[in-house]
Amino acid sequence: MYQVLYVDLHWYARNETSNGLWYRLWLTCGRIISALKSYFKMAQFAYRMLKPASGRIMRTVIRNQLQSFVNVGTTTASHGDEELVNIKGVVFDMDGTLTLSIYDREELLKRLPSIPSDTNDILNAVWRLEEPEKARSLKAIEQYEHDMSENLELQPGVVKLLQFISSNNVKLALLTRNASQGVQSFLSLLQTEIDKETGTSMDASKLFSEIITRDFVPTKPDPAPLLHICSQWGLAPKSTVMVGDDWKDIMCGNKAGSVTVLLKNSKNSEHPAKAKPNFAVDSLLDIMSILQNTFIIEPEE
């Protein structure tokens, strides 16, 4: 078809020499046809290269292409140009991500009279205080977290998601601005849920190869703690996913160069421009779809 069109236009170009439009159109079509031929040859070469690939990778490639045209479930992506990346590590925030949020900003501020009510980042504001008010305020935060931990609940789907990730040879880490005491409360609750749901001997304390609390300074939204985790794993940041429910989690991941996933809730619909996530999900189980449909994950042999 292209050749017939090209010959017809060539005939007009020769017989309508007084009109330069036909000649220019003939030249343009020639360039287009040449480009199409080159593209076709490249597609043939790519097919020959991919043909021997394993069925798993081929299915991943196909799903990745389909996702640029349709949304999968309730998962939404903020951009459509992700390359096929081999994900080797997933880093989770804790409060509000792996657990239901127990954070009450107003209640916490009542215990911190030195901190203005319009403060954007309460923890960083406390760290900037002078002693002895700084020590008093940090102790007040720890007491608040202890009080709230009595009502701690796991996010729906957390056990199933963590099992899926760990069974696919993907590393897990916890990156939280909470104190170590809060992490221990979470791990204890997680162990109880694992025992109840799976009946296996899985050890919750060994699921996460890296656990970073607010003792690591600087903390989120600075990328330093996430980059530290990547360094400990020996992985490039682009091979890791940062999952959180707060703009500080997303900004940390974006600055580090990781894939970012926001767990949506009623309080985080708005976020700073620099904290725009790569993906936004309604539930933790949606993350399984992202890992299966958008990236390569390699099950253990």
XYZ file of C-alpha atoms in Angstrom:
301
model
C 0.000 0.000 0.000
C 2.788 2.400 0.935
C 4.608 1.661 -2.307
C 1.485 2.366 -4.453
C 0.925 5.685 -2.687
C 4.585 6.555 -3.145
C 4.522 5.782 -6.929
C 1.282 7.762 -7.473
C 2.702 10.800 -5.743
C 5.904 10.461 -7.723
C 3.840 10.574 -10.950
C 2.092 13.762 -9.825
C 5.381 15.287 -8.799
C 6.779 14.715 -12.325
C 3.657 15.951 -14.113
C 2.847 18.900 -11.883
C 6.292 20.419 -11.793
C 4.799 23.888 -11.699
C 3.389 23.101 -8.299
C 6.151 22.548 -5.704
C 3.630 21.220 -3.192
C 3.408 17.808 -4.878
C 7.152 17.486 -5.017
C 7.546 18.281 -1.337
C 4.752 15.858 -0.501
C 6.477 13.140 -2.542
C 9.746 13.703 -0.668
C 7.950 13.666 2.706
C 6.165 10.403 1.916
C 9.470 8.886 0.871
C 10.960 9.771 4.231
C 7.921 8.361 6.074
C 8.060 5.087 4.154
C 11.791 4.804 4.836
C 11.208 5.392 8.548
C 8.420 2.783 8.620
C 10.708 0.238 6.975
C 13.403 0.905 9.574
C 10.891 0.630 12.426
C 9.600 -2.666 11.037
C 13.133 -4.070 10.845
C 13.779 -3.004 14.462
C 10.535 -4.661 15.577
C 11.538 -7.881 13.814
C 14.949 -7.799 15.500
C 13.379 -7.178 18.938
C 10.984 -10.077 18.389
C 13.826 -12.422 17.531
C 15.719 -11.321 20.634
C 12.740 -11.682 22.973
C 11.401 -14.932 21.520
C 13.724 -17.200 23.546
C 12.935 -15.302 26.783
C 11.110 -17.098 29.541
C 7.338 -17.082 29.616
C 7.351 -15.151 32.896
C 9.302 -12.230 31.502
C 7.243 -12.189 28.315
C 4.037 -12.053 30.306
C 5.477 -9.208 32.386
C 6.398 -7.265 29.231
C 2.906 -7.715 27.800
C 1.228 -6.672 31.035
C 3.498 -3.638 31.281
C 2.447 -2.505 27.794
C -1.234 -3.066 28.544
C -1.013 -0.938 31.691
C -0.245 2.145 29.599
C -3.767 1.841 28.186
C -5.863 0.577 31.108
C -5.839 0.881 34.900
C -5.640 -2.350 36.868
C -8.207 -2.556 39.693
C -8.095 0.476 41.940
C -4.405 1.087 41.321
C -3.528 4.349 39.600
C -0.176 5.386 38.155
C 0.944 8.996 37.872
C 3.121 8.344 34.859
C 3.201 5.901 31.979
C 6.879 5.756 31.094
C 8.180 3.308 33.693
C 10.834 1.026 32.318
C 10.832 -2.655 33.148
C 12.721 -2.726 36.458
C 13.820 -5.719 38.497
C 12.496 -4.950 41.984
C 14.698 -6.463 44.693
C 13.595 -4.578 47.809
C 10.494 -2.974 49.323
C 10.702 -0.440 52.161
C 7.621 0.264 54.275
C 6.624 3.092 56.537
C 4.937 1.771 59.679
C 2.230 3.963 61.234
C -0.633 4.453 58.775
C 0.915 2.060 56.254
C 1.419 -1.361 57.839
C -0.823 -0.325 60.730
C -4.010 1.696 60.818
C -3.075 5.272 61.622
C -3.124 6.130 65.322
C -1.632 9.570 64.781
C -3.723 12.446 66.163
C -1.952 15.693 65.373
C -4.124 17.848 67.633
C -3.694 15.525 70.612
C 0.078 15.434 70.153
C 0.334 19.224 69.922
C -1.497 19.534 73.246
C 1.462 17.755 74.814
C 3.987 20.020 73.063
C 3.278 23.596 74.176
C 6.547 24.843 72.652
C 5.535 23.820 69.122
C 3.307 26.187 67.055
C 0.029 24.640 65.876
C 0.800 25.408 62.223
C 4.109 23.499 62.253
C 4.460 21.340 59.139
C 6.890 18.794 60.620
C 6.477 18.389 64.387
C 9.414 16.026 64.950
C 11.919 18.249 63.149
C 10.570 21.251 65.046
C 11.200 19.432 68.342
C 14.761 18.572 67.310
C 15.432 22.274 66.733
C 14.410 23.208 70.285
C 16.982 24.172 72.900
C 17.640 21.977 75.918
C 16.022 21.165 78.310
C 12.785 21.765 76.350
C 13.996 19.501 73.539
C 14.453 16.530 75.909
C 11.089 17.179 77.573
C 9.301 17.334 74.223
C 10.931 14.131 72.910
C 9.870 12.340 76.084
C 6.319 13.651 75.584
C 6.284 12.237 72.031
C 7.490 8.834 73.259
C 4.782 8.794 75.937
C 2.166 9.730 73.350
C 3.300 6.885 71.066
C 3.216 4.457 74.006
C -0.339 5.488 74.876
C -1.483 5.133 71.270
C 0.159 1.709 70.838
C -2.468 0.209 73.146
C -4.964 0.683 70.298
C -2.621 -0.524 67.542
C -4.258 -2.420 64.654
C -2.719 -3.902 61.527
C -3.669 -2.627 58.096
C -5.914 -5.123 56.235
C -3.913 -7.446 53.977
C -0.560 -6.796 55.641
C 0.291 -10.452 56.353
C -0.642 -11.617 52.856
C 1.395 -8.830 51.236
C 4.496 -9.423 53.359
C 4.307 -13.167 52.682
C 4.017 -12.536 48.954
C 7.019 -10.198 48.893
C 9.301 -12.371 51.023
C 8.375 -15.545 49.088
C 9.497 -13.872 45.858
C 13.078 -13.306 46.989
C 12.467 -9.575 47.565
C 14.046 -7.921 50.593
C 11.907 -6.101 53.194
C 12.745 -3.096 55.357
C 10.939 -0.876 57.834
C 11.594 2.875 57.776
C 9.697 4.795 60.448
C 9.890 8.061 62.347
C 8.624 6.234 65.443
C 10.848 5.109 68.310
C 12.130 1.546 68.727
C 9.476 0.905 71.368
C 6.729 1.454 68.777
C 8.423 -0.937 66.351
C 8.503 -3.691 68.974
C 4.779 -3.220 69.620
C 4.131 -3.544 65.887
C 6.278 -6.677 65.498
C 4.553 -8.308 68.459
C 1.126 -7.622 66.946
C 2.312 -8.799 63.521
C 3.584 -12.071 64.992
C 0.207 -12.713 66.611
C -1.551 -12.114 63.281
C 0.906 -14.325 61.373
C 0.316 -17.186 63.809
C -3.442 -16.770 63.509
C -3.622 -16.405 59.711
C -0.933 -18.793 58.505
C -0.174 -21.272 61.262
C 3.453 -21.252 60.109
C 6.648 -20.723 62.074
C 7.381 -17.430 60.279
C 9.265 -15.036 62.567
C 7.975 -11.450 62.257
C 11.221 -10.030 63.651
C 13.182 -11.658 60.800
C 10.906 -10.512 57.970
C 12.598 -7.112 57.851
C 16.327 -7.305 57.205
C 16.660 -3.567 57.924
C 14.727 -1.542 60.521
C 15.336 2.204 60.723
C 13.714 4.336 63.438
C 13.976 8.036 64.217
C 17.288 7.324 65.933
C 18.736 7.552 62.413
C 19.310 11.257 61.694
C 18.356 12.833 59.379
C 15.062 11.022 59.002
C 12.312 11.242 56.361
C 11.702 13.270 54.201
C 15.497 13.324 53.802
C 16.545 10.417 51.526
C 19.508 9.489 53.775
C 17.815 6.615 55.691
C 16.457 5.046 52.488
C 19.829 5.371 50.767
C 21.401 3.732 53.829
C 19.038 0.760 53.456
C 19.876 0.461 49.753
C 23.569 0.555 50.622
C 23.161 -2.193 53.222
C 21.335 -4.296 50.652
C 23.834 -3.541 47.903
C 20.995 -2.386 45.640
C 20.476 0.635 43.408
C 17.597 2.834 44.676
C 15.719 2.323 41.393
C 15.445 -1.388 42.280
C 13.573 -0.593 45.475
C 10.037 0.551 46.280
C 9.160 3.010 49.063
C 5.619 2.577 50.412
C 4.002 5.097 52.748
C 0.896 7.092 53.597
C 2.495 10.491 54.131
C 4.139 13.100 51.897
C 7.383 12.650 53.859
C 7.551 8.983 52.824
C 7.008 9.843 49.167
C 9.452 12.752 49.148
C 12.087 10.525 50.758
C 11.613 7.902 48.049
C 11.528 10.413 45.196
C 14.731 12.093 46.346
C 16.468 8.734 46.707
C 15.430 7.671 43.208
C 13.180 4.785 44.274
C 9.732 3.830 43.012
C 7.151 5.429 45.339
C 3.718 4.112 46.321
C 1.216 6.154 48.322
C -1.376 4.289 50.390
C -4.354 6.609 50.091
C -6.517 7.675 53.043
C -8.894 10.501 53.904
C -6.058 12.795 55.035
C -3.423 12.527 52.293
C -5.262 13.557 49.128
C -3.109 16.701 48.938
C 0.670 16.656 48.941
C 3.583 18.927 47.982
C 4.605 18.918 44.317
C 7.889 17.189 45.192
C 5.956 14.403 46.928
C 3.973 13.185 43.927
C 3.990 9.358 44.045
C 4.596 7.059 41.102
C 1.597 4.997 42.179
C -1.372 5.532 44.499
C -3.322 2.579 45.885
C -6.439 2.092 47.987
C -5.182 -0.981 49.836
C -1.978 -2.884 50.551
C -3.102 -5.779 48.355
C -3.090 -3.424 45.342
C 0.697 -3.335 45.730
C 0.784 -7.007 44.746
C -0.776 -6.040 41.406
C 1.864 -3.339 40.894
C 4.727 -5.749 41.573
C 3.238 -8.486 39.391
C 2.055 -6.348 36.492
C 4.555 -3.505 36.214
C 7.915 -4.861 37.353
C 9.984 -8.023 37.326
C 10.123 -9.969 40.566
C 12.122 -13.166 40.662
C 10.764 -16.082 42.729
C 13.251 -18.225 44.561
C 14.273 -21.365 42.691
